[in-house]
PDB file of C-alpha atoms in Angstrom:
ATOM      1  CA  GLU A   2      12.461   4.188  12.323  1.00 75.00           C
ATOM      2  CA  PRO A   3      14.733   1.088  11.013  1.00 75.00           C
ATOM      3  CA  PHE A   4      13.001  -1.383  13.409  1.00 80.00           C
ATOM      4  CA  SER A   5       9.503  -0.131  12.750  1.00 86.00           C
ATOM      5  CA  SER A   6       6.808  -2.368  10.766  1.00 90.00           C
ATOM      6  CA  ALA A   7       4.527   0.787  10.192  1.00 90.00           C
ATOM      7  CA  TYR A   8       5.541   0.815   6.566  1.00 92.00           C
ATOM      8  CA  HIS A   9       5.271  -2.963   5.852  1.00 94.00           C
ATOM      9  CA  ILE A  10       2.613  -4.264   3.320  1.00 95.00           C
ATOM     10  CA  PRO A  11       1.626  -7.760   4.617  1.00 94.00           C
ATOM     11  CA  ALA A  12      -0.862 -10.177   2.990  1.00 93.00           C
ATOM     12  CA  ALA A  13      -1.818 -13.765   3.607  1.00 94.00           C
ATOM     13  CA  VAL A  14      -3.407 -15.727   0.780  1.00 93.00           C
ATOM     14  CA  ARG A  15      -4.992 -19.356   1.291  1.00 95.00           C
ATOM     15  CA  LEU A  16      -4.773 -21.598  -1.681  1.00 95.00           C
ATOM     16  CA  SER A  17      -6.919 -24.763  -1.802  1.00 96.00           C
ATOM     17  CA  GLY A  18      -6.302 -27.438  -4.143  1.00 95.00           C
ATOM     18  CA  THR A  19      -2.995 -28.747  -5.844  1.00 94.00           C
ATOM     19  CA  LEU A  20      -0.235 -26.510  -5.463  1.00 95.00           C
ATOM     20  CA  ARG A  21       2.364 -26.681  -8.377  1.00 96.00           C
ATOM     21  CA  LEU A  22       5.232 -25.024  -6.064  1.00 95.00           C
ATOM     22  CA  GLU A  23       7.879 -24.899  -9.001  1.00 95.00           C
ATOM     23  CA  ALA A  24       5.332 -22.856 -11.213  1.00 96.00           C
ATOM     24  CA  LEU A  25       4.720 -20.424  -8.282  1.00 96.00           C
ATOM     25  CA  GLU A  26       8.443 -20.174  -7.603  1.00 96.00           C
ATOM     26  CA  ARG A  27       8.744 -19.515 -11.355  1.00 96.00           C
ATOM     27  CA  SER A  28       6.035 -16.777 -11.129  1.00 97.00           C
ATOM     28  CA  PHE A  29       7.712 -15.013  -8.457  1.00 96.00           C
ATOM     29  CA  VAL A  30      11.295 -15.121 -10.213  1.00 96.00           C
ATOM     30  CA  GLU A  31       9.721 -13.912 -13.269  1.00 97.00           C
ATOM     31  CA  ILE A  32       7.710 -10.887 -11.567  1.00 97.00           C
ATOM     32  CA  ILE A  33      11.004  -9.909  -9.859  1.00 96.00           C
ATOM     33  CA  ARG A  34      12.844  -9.918 -13.118  1.00 96.00           C
ATOM     34  CA  ARG A  35      10.030  -7.860 -14.718  1.00 96.00           C
ATOM     35  CA  HIS A  36       9.682  -5.175 -11.860  1.00 97.00           C
ATOM     36  CA  GLU A  37      13.040  -3.378 -11.149  1.00 97.00           C
ATOM     37  CA  ALA A  38      11.474  -2.084  -7.916  1.00 97.00           C
ATOM     38  CA  LEU A  39      11.162  -5.470  -6.450  1.00 96.00           C
ATOM     39  CA  ARG A  40      15.011  -6.146  -6.617  1.00 95.00           C
ATOM     40  CA  THR A  41      15.886  -2.367  -5.517  1.00 97.00           C
ATOM     41  CA  VAL A  42      17.833  -1.569  -2.269  1.00 97.00           C
ATOM     42  CA  PHE A  43      18.620   1.845  -1.023  1.00 95.00           C
ATOM     43  CA  THR A  44      22.048   2.862  -0.095  1.00 95.00           C
ATOM     44  CA  MET A  45      23.600   6.186   1.220  1.00 94.00           C
ATOM     45  CA  ARG A  46      25.851   8.139  -0.966  1.00 94.00           C
ATOM     46  CA  GLY A  47      26.967  11.556   0.126  1.00 94.00           C
ATOM     47  CA  GLY A  48      24.466  11.709   2.637  1.00 92.00           C
ATOM     48  CA  ASN A  49      21.455  10.932   0.392  1.00 92.00           C
ATOM     49  CA  ALA A  50      19.503   7.733  -0.289  1.00 90.00           C
ATOM     50  CA  VAL A  51      19.808   6.262  -3.620  1.00 93.00           C
ATOM     51  CA  GLN A  52      18.276   3.408  -5.590  1.00 94.00           C
ATOM     52  CA  GLU A  53      20.474   0.482  -6.396  1.00 96.00           C
ATOM     53  CA  ILE A  54      19.030  -2.054  -8.742  1.00 96.00           C
ATOM     54  CA  LEU A  55      20.227  -5.689  -8.041  1.00 95.00           C
ATOM     55  CA  PRO A  56      20.480  -8.238 -11.024  1.00 94.00           C
ATOM     56  CA  ALA A  57      17.871 -10.598 -11.300  1.00 93.00           C
ATOM     57  CA  GLY A  58      18.439 -13.946 -10.092  1.00 88.00           C
ATOM     58  CA  GLN A  59      16.679 -17.494  -9.262  1.00 84.00           C
ATOM     59  CA  SER A  60      15.066 -17.987  -5.696  1.00 82.00           C
ATOM     60  CA  ARG A  61      13.567 -20.605  -4.072  1.00 87.00           C
ATOM     61  CA  LEU A  62      10.275 -20.246  -1.917  1.00 92.00           C
ATOM     62  CA  GLU A  63      10.558 -20.845   1.775  1.00 94.00           C
ATOM     63  CA  VAL A  64       8.014 -23.758   2.451  1.00 96.00           C
ATOM     64  CA  ILE A  65       7.358 -24.408   6.308  1.00 97.00           C
ATOM     65  CA  ASP A  66       5.330 -27.827   6.923  1.00 97.00           C
ATOM     66  CA  LEU A  67       2.634 -27.542   9.270  1.00 97.00           C
ATOM     67  CA  SER A  68       0.801 -30.567   8.339  1.00 96.00           C
ATOM     68  CA  GLN A  69       1.467 -32.709  11.627  1.00 96.00           C
ATOM     69  CA  TYR A  70      -0.586 -30.086  13.407  1.00 96.00           C
ATOM     70  CA  SER A  71      -4.395 -30.487  14.081  1.00 96.00           C
ATOM     71  CA  ALA A  72      -6.820 -28.140  12.512  1.00 94.00           C
ATOM     72  CA  GLU A  73      -6.979 -25.782  15.622  1.00 96.00           C
ATOM     73  CA  GLU A  74      -3.119 -25.845  16.078  1.00 97.00           C
ATOM     74  CA  GLN A  75      -2.707 -24.937  12.610  1.00 97.00           C
ATOM     75  CA  LYS A  76      -5.077 -22.016  12.629  1.00 96.00           C
ATOM     76  CA  GLN A  77      -3.116 -20.462  15.620  1.00 97.00           C
ATOM     77  CA  GLU A  78       0.161 -21.592  14.125  1.00 97.00           C
ATOM     78  CA  VAL A  79      -0.720 -19.663  10.813  1.00 97.00           C
ATOM     79  CA  ARG A  80      -1.983 -16.564  12.509  1.00 96.00           C
ATOM     80  CA  GLN A  81       1.148 -16.463  14.772  1.00 97.00           C
ATOM     81  CA  ARG A  82       3.480 -16.754  11.817  1.00 97.00           C
ATOM     82  CA  ALA A  83       1.588 -14.148  10.021  1.00 97.00           C
ATOM     83  CA  THR A  84       1.898 -11.661  12.700  1.00 95.00           C
ATOM     84  CA  ALA A  85       5.521 -12.353  13.124  1.00 96.00           C
ATOM     85  CA  GLU A  86       6.238 -12.240   9.461  1.00 96.00           C
ATOM     86  CA  ALA A  87       4.420  -9.029   9.076  1.00 95.00           C
ATOM     87  CA  ALA A  88       6.553  -7.365  12.145  1.00 93.00           C
ATOM     88  CA  GLU A  89       9.985  -8.807  10.941  1.00 95.00           C
ATOM     89  CA  PRO A  90      12.155  -5.820   9.747  1.00 94.00           C
ATOM     90  CA  PHE A  91      13.581  -5.049   6.346  1.00 95.00           C
ATOM     91  CA  ASP A  92      17.010  -4.021   5.635  1.00 94.00           C
ATOM     92  CA  LEU A  93      16.651  -1.374   3.110  1.00 94.00           C
ATOM     93  CA  SER A  94      20.640  -1.317   2.164  1.00 93.00           C
ATOM     94  CA  HIS A  95      20.704  -5.209   1.451  1.00 92.00           C
ATOM     95  CA  GLY A  96      17.068  -6.412   0.881  1.00 90.00           C
ATOM     96  CA  PRO A  97      15.149  -8.302  -0.329  1.00 93.00           C
ATOM     97  CA  LEU A  98      12.319  -5.950   0.256  1.00 95.00           C
ATOM     98  CA  LEU A  99       9.831  -8.775  -0.720  1.00 95.00           C
ATOM     99  CA  ARG A 100       9.398 -11.754   1.211  1.00 95.00           C
ATOM    100  CA  VAL A 101       7.306 -14.808   0.379  1.00 96.00           C
ATOM    101  CA  LYS A 102       6.804 -17.966   2.474  1.00 96.00           C
ATOM    102  CA  VAL A 103       4.434 -20.816   1.917  1.00 97.00           C
ATOM    103  CA  LEU A 104       2.808 -22.726   4.913  1.00 98.00           C
ATOM    104  CA  ARG A 105       1.811 -26.110   3.978  1.00 97.00           C
ATOM    105  CA  LEU A 106      -1.192 -27.200   5.948  1.00 97.00           C
ATOM    106  CA  SER A 107      -1.731 -30.193   3.627  1.00 96.00           C
ATOM    107  CA  GLU A 108      -1.412 -31.507   0.023  1.00 94.00           C
ATOM    108  CA  SER A 109      -4.358 -29.552  -0.963  1.00 96.00           C
ATOM    109  CA  GLU A 110      -4.096 -26.336   1.342  1.00 97.00           C
ATOM    110  CA  HIS A 111      -1.561 -23.835   1.721  1.00 97.00           C
ATOM    111  CA  VAL A 112      -1.212 -20.469   2.919  1.00 97.00           C
ATOM    112  CA  VAL A 113       1.285 -17.906   1.136  1.00 97.00           C
ATOM    113  CA  LEU A 114       2.619 -15.174   3.470  1.00 97.00           C
ATOM    114  CA  LEU A 115       3.759 -12.016   1.084  1.00 95.00           C
ATOM    115  CA  THR A 116       5.333  -9.124   2.863  1.00 96.00           C
ATOM    116  CA  MET A 117       6.639  -6.052   1.069  1.00 95.00           C
ATOM    117  CA  HIS A 118       8.356  -2.546   2.335  1.00 96.00           C
ATOM    118  CA  HIS A 119       6.132   0.225   1.276  1.00 95.00           C
ATOM    119  CA  ILE A 120       9.108   1.942  -0.304  1.00 95.00           C
ATOM    120  CA  ILE A 121       8.924  -0.208  -3.265  1.00 96.00           C
ATOM    121  CA  SER A 122       5.176  -0.911  -3.347  1.00 95.00           C
ATOM    122  CA  ASP A 123       1.868   0.748  -2.784  1.00 94.00           C
ATOM    123  CA  GLY A 124      -1.810  -0.266  -2.834  1.00 92.00           C
ATOM    124  CA  TRP A 125      -1.861   0.029  -6.597  1.00 93.00           C
ATOM    125  CA  SER A 126       1.014  -2.169  -6.997  1.00 94.00           C
ATOM    126  CA  ILE A 127      -0.901  -5.138  -4.880  1.00 92.00           C
ATOM    127  CA  GLY A 128      -3.651  -5.442  -7.685  1.00 92.00           C
ATOM    128  CA  VAL A 129      -0.776  -5.505 -10.387  1.00 95.00           C
ATOM    129  CA  ARG A 130       1.084  -8.475  -8.398  1.00 94.00           C
ATOM    130  CA  ILE A 131      -1.995 -10.422  -7.931  1.00 93.00           C
ATOM    131  CA  ARG A 132      -2.978 -10.001 -11.773  1.00 95.00           C
ATOM    132  CA  GLU A 133       0.326 -11.019 -12.697  1.00 97.00           C
ATOM    133  CA  VAL A 134       0.901 -14.140 -10.237  1.00 95.00           C
ATOM    134  CA  ALA A 135      -2.212 -15.629 -11.624  1.00 95.00           C
ATOM    135  CA  ALA A 136      -1.289 -14.987 -15.240  1.00 97.00           C
ATOM    136  CA  LEU A 137       2.210 -16.348 -14.785  1.00 97.00           C
ATOM    137  CA  TYR A 138       0.899 -19.179 -12.669  1.00 97.00           C
ATOM    138  CA  ALA A 139      -1.568 -20.635 -14.919  1.00 97.00           C
ATOM    139  CA  ALA A 140       1.062 -20.303 -17.927  1.00 97.00           C
ATOM    140  CA  PHE A 141       3.789 -22.235 -16.089  1.00 97.00           C
ATOM    141  CA  SER A 142       1.489 -24.728 -14.617  1.00 96.00           C
ATOM    142  CA  SER A 143       0.356 -25.747 -18.251  1.00 96.00           C
ATOM    143  CA  GLY A 144       3.919 -25.494 -19.858  1.00 95.00           C
ATOM    144  CA  ARG A 145       3.462 -22.292 -21.561  1.00 97.00           C
ATOM    145  CA  LYS A 146       5.765 -19.209 -21.702  1.00 96.00           C
ATOM    146  CA  SER A 147       4.869 -15.906 -20.043  1.00 97.00           C
ATOM    147  CA  PRO A 148       1.992 -14.298 -21.499  1.00 97.00           C
ATOM    148  CA  LEU A 149       2.936 -10.812 -20.128  1.00 97.00           C
ATOM    149  CA  GLN A 150       4.402  -8.118 -22.279  1.00 95.00           C
ATOM    150  CA  GLU A 151       7.465  -6.311 -21.090  1.00 95.00           C
ATOM    151  CA  LEU A 152       7.099  -3.029 -19.181  1.00 95.00           C
ATOM    152  CA  PRO A 153       7.623   0.165 -21.203  1.00 93.00           C
ATOM    153  CA  ILE A 154       8.988   1.877 -18.087  1.00 94.00           C
ATOM    154  CA  GLN A 155      10.674   0.996 -14.774  1.00 96.00           C
ATOM    155  CA  TYR A 156      10.201   2.841 -11.635  1.00 95.00           C
ATOM    156  CA  ALA A 157      13.650   4.363 -11.766  1.00 94.00           C
ATOM    157  CA  ASP A 158      12.683   5.703 -15.081  1.00 94.00           C
ATOM    158  CA  PHE A 159       9.406   7.424 -13.323  1.00 94.00           C
ATOM    159  CA  ALA A 160      11.691   8.751 -10.379  1.00 92.00           C
ATOM    160  CA  ALA A 161      13.863  10.340 -12.682  1.00 93.00           C
ATOM    161  CA  TRP A 162      11.412  11.817 -14.831  1.00 93.00           C
ATOM    162  CA  GLN A 163       9.450  12.998 -11.876  1.00 92.00           C
ATOM    163  CA  ARG A 164      12.727  14.643 -10.387  1.00 91.00           C
ATOM    164  CA  GLY A 165      13.694  16.419 -13.797  1.00 94.00           C
ATOM    165  CA  TRP A 166       9.822  17.812 -14.222  1.00 92.00           C
ATOM    166  CA  LEU A 167       9.525  19.177 -10.596  1.00 93.00           C
ATOM    167  CA  GLN A 168      11.997  21.918 -10.540  1.00 95.00           C
ATOM    168  CA  GLY A 169      12.512  25.563 -11.262  1.00 96.00           C
ATOM    169  CA  GLU A 170       9.482  27.476 -12.029  1.00 96.00           C
ATOM    170  CA  ARG A 171       7.037  24.477 -11.882  1.00 96.00           C
ATOM    171  CA  LEU A 172       8.481  23.523  -8.293  1.00 96.00           C
ATOM    172  CA  GLU A 173       7.954  27.179  -7.196  1.00 97.00           C
ATOM    173  CA  GLU A 174       4.456  27.064  -8.445  1.00 97.00           C
ATOM    174  CA  GLN A 175       3.477  23.767  -6.681  1.00 94.00           C
ATOM    175  CA  LEU A 176       5.113  24.986  -3.441  1.00 96.00           C
ATOM    176  CA  SER A 177       3.425  28.241  -3.480  1.00 97.00           C
ATOM    177  CA  TYR A 178      -0.113  26.836  -4.057  1.00 96.00           C
ATOM    178  CA  TRP A 179       0.192  24.327  -0.948  1.00 95.00           C
ATOM    179  CA  LYS A 180       1.872  27.227   1.182  1.00 97.00           C
ATOM    180  CA  ALA A 181      -1.300  29.199   0.474  1.00 96.00           C
ATOM    181  CA  GLN A 182      -3.684  26.226   1.001  1.00 95.00           C
ATOM    182  CA  LEU A 183      -2.240  25.490   4.174  1.00 96.00           C
ATOM    183  CA  ALA A 184      -1.340  28.862   5.807  1.00 97.00           C
ATOM    184  CA  GLY A 185      -2.354  29.077   9.327  1.00 96.00           C
ATOM    185  CA  ALA A 186      -3.482  25.343   9.683  1.00 96.00           C
ATOM    186  CA  PRO A 187      -3.632  23.924  12.915  1.00 95.00           C
ATOM    187  CA  PRO A 188      -0.847  21.379  13.937  1.00 91.00           C
ATOM    188  CA  LEU A 189      -3.292  18.851  15.639  1.00 90.00           C
ATOM    189  CA  LEU A 190      -6.808  17.693  15.514  1.00 92.00           C
ATOM    190  CA  GLU A 191      -7.631  17.997  19.335  1.00 89.00           C
ATOM    191  CA  LEU A 192     -10.223  15.402  19.742  1.00 89.00           C
ATOM    192  CA  PRO A 193     -11.409  14.435  23.201  1.00 89.00           C
ATOM    193  CA  THR A 194      -9.868  11.004  24.064  1.00 87.00           C
ATOM    194  CA  ASP A 195      -9.978   8.998  27.272  1.00 88.00           C
ATOM    195  CA  ARG A 196      -6.269   8.992  27.617  1.00 85.00           C
ATOM    196  CA  PRO A 197      -3.758  11.512  27.096  1.00 85.00           C
ATOM    197  CA  ARG A 198      -2.021  11.767  23.586  1.00 82.00           C
ATOM    198  CA  PRO A 199       1.268  10.036  23.677  1.00 83.00           C
ATOM    199  CA  THR A 200       4.579  11.883  23.307  1.00 85.00           C
ATOM    200  CA  PHE A 201       5.589   9.598  20.550  1.00 84.00           C
ATOM    201  CA  LYS A 202       3.727   8.195  17.750  1.00 80.00           C
ATOM    202  CA  THR A 203       3.246   4.338  18.388  1.00 81.00           C
ATOM    203  CA  PHE A 204       0.988   3.227  15.074  1.00 81.00           C
ATOM    204  CA  HIS A 205      -1.005   1.053  17.729  1.00 80.00           C
ATOM    205  CA  GLY A 206      -4.548   1.253  16.228  1.00 81.00           C
ATOM    206  CA  ALA A 207      -7.261  -0.943  14.614  1.00 85.00           C
ATOM    207  CA  ASP A 208      -9.927  -1.045  12.025  1.00 88.00           C
ATOM    208  CA  VAL A 209     -13.491  -0.297  12.389  1.00 92.00           C
ATOM    209  CA  CYS A 210     -15.994  -1.479   9.973  1.00 94.00           C
ATOM    210  CA  LEU A 211     -19.483  -0.674   9.485  1.00 91.00           C
ATOM    211  CA  SER A 212     -22.061  -1.105   6.894  1.00 95.00           C
ATOM    212  CA  PHE A 213     -24.616   1.336   5.271  1.00 93.00           C
ATOM    213  CA  SER A 214     -28.032  -0.189   4.318  1.00 97.00           C
ATOM    214  CA  LYS A 215     -28.987  -0.330   0.718  1.00 97.00           C
ATOM    215  CA  THR A 216     -31.604   2.439   1.206  1.00 98.00           C
ATOM    216  CA  LEU A 217     -29.088   4.824   2.934  1.00 97.00           C
ATOM    217  CA  SER A 218     -26.180   4.128   0.333  1.00 97.00           C
ATOM    218  CA  GLU A 219     -28.728   5.021  -2.460  1.00 97.00           C
ATOM    219  CA  ASP A 220     -29.758   8.094  -0.862  1.00 97.00           C
ATOM    220  CA  ILE A 221     -26.311   9.244  -0.303  1.00 97.00           C
ATOM    221  CA  ALA A 222     -25.564   8.531  -3.977  1.00 97.00           C
ATOM    222  CA  ARG A 223     -28.770  10.676  -4.945  1.00 97.00           C
ATOM    223  CA  LEU A 224     -27.580  13.598  -2.573  1.00 97.00           C
ATOM    224  CA  SER A 225     -24.321  13.403  -4.449  1.00 98.00           C
ATOM    225  CA  ARG A 226     -25.656  13.539  -7.934  1.00 98.00           C
ATOM    226  CA  ARG A 227     -27.897  16.471  -6.819  1.00 97.00           C
ATOM    227  CA  GLU A 228     -25.260  18.497  -5.453  1.00 96.00           C
ATOM    228  CA  GLY A 229     -22.904  17.799  -8.197  1.00 98.00           C
ATOM    229  CA  ALA A 230     -20.405  16.011  -5.815  1.00 97.00           C
ATOM    230  CA  THR A 231     -18.599  12.693  -6.043  1.00 97.00           C
ATOM    231  CA  LEU A 232     -19.580  10.027  -3.560  1.00 96.00           C
ATOM    232  CA  PHE A 233     -16.153  10.519  -2.012  1.00 96.00           C
ATOM    233  CA  MET A 234     -16.674  14.359  -1.671  1.00 96.00           C
ATOM    234  CA  THR A 235     -20.094  13.741   0.274  1.00 97.00           C
ATOM    235  CA  LEU A 236     -18.520  11.127   2.492  1.00 96.00           C
ATOM    236  CA  LEU A 237     -15.627  13.467   3.253  1.00 96.00           C
ATOM    237  CA  ALA A 238     -17.990  16.249   4.237  1.00 95.00           C
ATOM    238  CA  ALA A 239     -19.716  14.248   6.447  1.00 95.00           C
ATOM    239  CA  PHE A 240     -16.613  12.936   8.187  1.00 95.00           C
ATOM    240  CA  SER A 241     -15.302  16.527   8.547  1.00 96.00           C
ATOM    241  CA  VAL A 242     -18.659  17.527  10.186  1.00 96.00           C
ATOM    242  CA  LEU A 243     -18.131  14.573  12.459  1.00 96.00           C
ATOM    243  CA  LEU A 244     -14.609  15.709  13.375  1.00 96.00           C
ATOM    244  CA  TYR A 245     -15.809  19.286  13.954  1.00 95.00           C
ATOM    245  CA  ARG A 246     -18.452  18.293  16.191  1.00 94.00           C
ATOM    246  CA  TYR A 247     -16.254  16.138  18.343  1.00 94.00           C
ATOM    247  CA  SER A 248     -13.411  18.490  18.292  1.00 94.00           C
ATOM    248  CA  GLY A 249     -15.170  21.971  18.248  1.00 93.00           C
ATOM    249  CA  GLN A 250     -12.277  22.891  15.988  1.00 94.00           C
ATOM    250  CA  HIS A 251     -13.487  24.944  13.022  1.00 95.00           C
ATOM    251  CA  ASP A 252     -10.548  24.074  10.677  1.00 97.00           C
ATOM    252  CA  ILE A 253     -10.168  20.630   9.742  1.00 97.00           C
ATOM    253  CA  LEU A 254      -7.418  18.772   7.619  1.00 97.00           C
ATOM    254  CA  VAL A 255      -8.065  15.306   6.427  1.00 96.00           C
ATOM    255  CA  GLY A 256      -4.956  13.292   4.471  1.00 95.00           C
ATOM    256  CA  THR A 257      -5.947  11.116   1.942  1.00 93.00           C
ATOM    257  CA  PRO A 258      -3.717   8.890  -0.388  1.00 92.00           C
ATOM    258  CA  ILE A 259      -4.171   9.179  -4.165  1.00 92.00           C
ATOM    259  CA  ALA A 260      -2.558   6.476  -6.650  1.00 91.00           C
ATOM    260  CA  ASN A 261      -0.769   9.178  -8.591  1.00 90.00           C
ATOM    261  CA  ARG A 262      -0.645   7.116 -11.606  1.00 90.00           C
ATOM    262  CA  ASN A 263      -1.868   9.656 -14.239  1.00 87.00           C
ATOM    263  CA  ARG A 264       0.126   8.273 -17.229  1.00 87.00           C
ATOM    264  CA  ALA A 265      -0.483   4.913 -19.109  1.00 89.00           C
ATOM    265  CA  GLU A 266       2.991   4.029 -18.786  1.00 89.00           C
ATOM    266  CA  THR A 267       2.626   3.539 -14.886  1.00 92.00           C
ATOM    267  CA  GLU A 268      -0.455   1.511 -14.618  1.00 92.00           C
ATOM    268  CA  SER A 269       1.275  -1.754 -14.925  1.00 94.00           C
ATOM    269  CA  SER A 270       4.295  -0.966 -12.866  1.00 94.00           C
ATOM    270  CA  ILE A 271       4.881  -2.045  -9.229  1.00 96.00           C
ATOM    271  CA  GLY A 272       6.449   0.886  -7.200  1.00 95.00           C
ATOM    272  CA  PHE A 273       5.924   3.665  -4.696  1.00 95.00           C
ATOM    273  CA  PHE A 274       3.743   6.008  -6.972  1.00 95.00           C
ATOM    274  CA  ILE A 275       1.401   7.050  -4.072  1.00 93.00           C
ATOM    275  CA  ASN A 276       0.999  10.620  -2.922  1.00 92.00           C
ATOM    276  CA  THR A 277      -0.853  11.876   0.249  1.00 92.00           C
ATOM    277  CA  LEU A 278      -2.902  14.994  -0.512  1.00 93.00           C
ATOM    278  CA  ILE A 279      -4.420  17.301   2.620  1.00 95.00           C
ATOM    279  CA  LEU A 280      -8.044  18.186   2.383  1.00 95.00           C
ATOM    280  CA  ARG A 281      -8.837  21.291   4.193  1.00 96.00           C
ATOM    281  CA  THR A 282     -12.570  22.000   5.426  1.00 95.00           C
ATOM    282  CA  ARG A 283     -13.341  25.221   7.335  1.00 94.00           C
ATOM    283  CA  PHE A 284     -16.359  25.704   9.383  1.00 94.00           C
ATOM    284  CA  SER A 285     -18.277  28.926  10.561  1.00 90.00           C
ATOM    285  CA  GLU A 286     -20.790  29.435  12.912  1.00 85.00           C
ATOM    286  CA  GLN A 287     -23.071  30.751  10.287  1.00 89.00           C
ATOM    287  CA  MET A 288     -23.288  27.470   8.462  1.00 88.00           C
ATOM    288  CA  THR A 289     -26.650  25.296   9.055  1.00 83.00           C
TER     289      THR A 289
END
């Protein structure tokens, strides 16, 4: 899906106070130098996609001046530009796969738009990027050098290690496990909806937020401890029961992303380490 934005990771950050643009530029240049994933593109060789790491270089942040607009116009303009930026396709074979734009609202108010393609990043990477930008910006603004230590490994090192690890008997063991876990699994969750299921996936959706009261949250935590379960396990069980009641299906599969950073060397790296696990819950009429 070359023109889909479904695998984009967009963010908009508002900065209040004096912005030292040169220090911010240096911060991103340094992060891109540190993390090879941020200057990696993907080309086809022999019918396979391969990583190609581009050399580090200098880059200027694109600054868009919106200071001439009124406050209400600025709000609309920022929203429109953020939406358009998040939807702008990436060229995986040429890059860059990280885009940074600065919207200038006034001398003391700016909005930074950051968009990354998921192929070089994940949720954990966002936290790494925020910490490093903060540390580098603070250092460069005061004339100091980077306080960050060089990374022990790069993402390509991890990818090569994983490819070497997951083969032969170990690969067969992993495949056999998941084939057994997913044997006979239903292909769809037949939820009763007020419209037909579309033929093609559109990724059109929304977020729905709800808050639990303090009392309910404490009760759920106590229940989890009593049953020897984590809070995640308890909430997943409740969610699966809900899907069972709505669909009438006795076999419920839920996909959940995991950070997949189980080695210390990967904790400070930016890259696509994430994996999705399938958790299967089966219900019987005898259950209370």
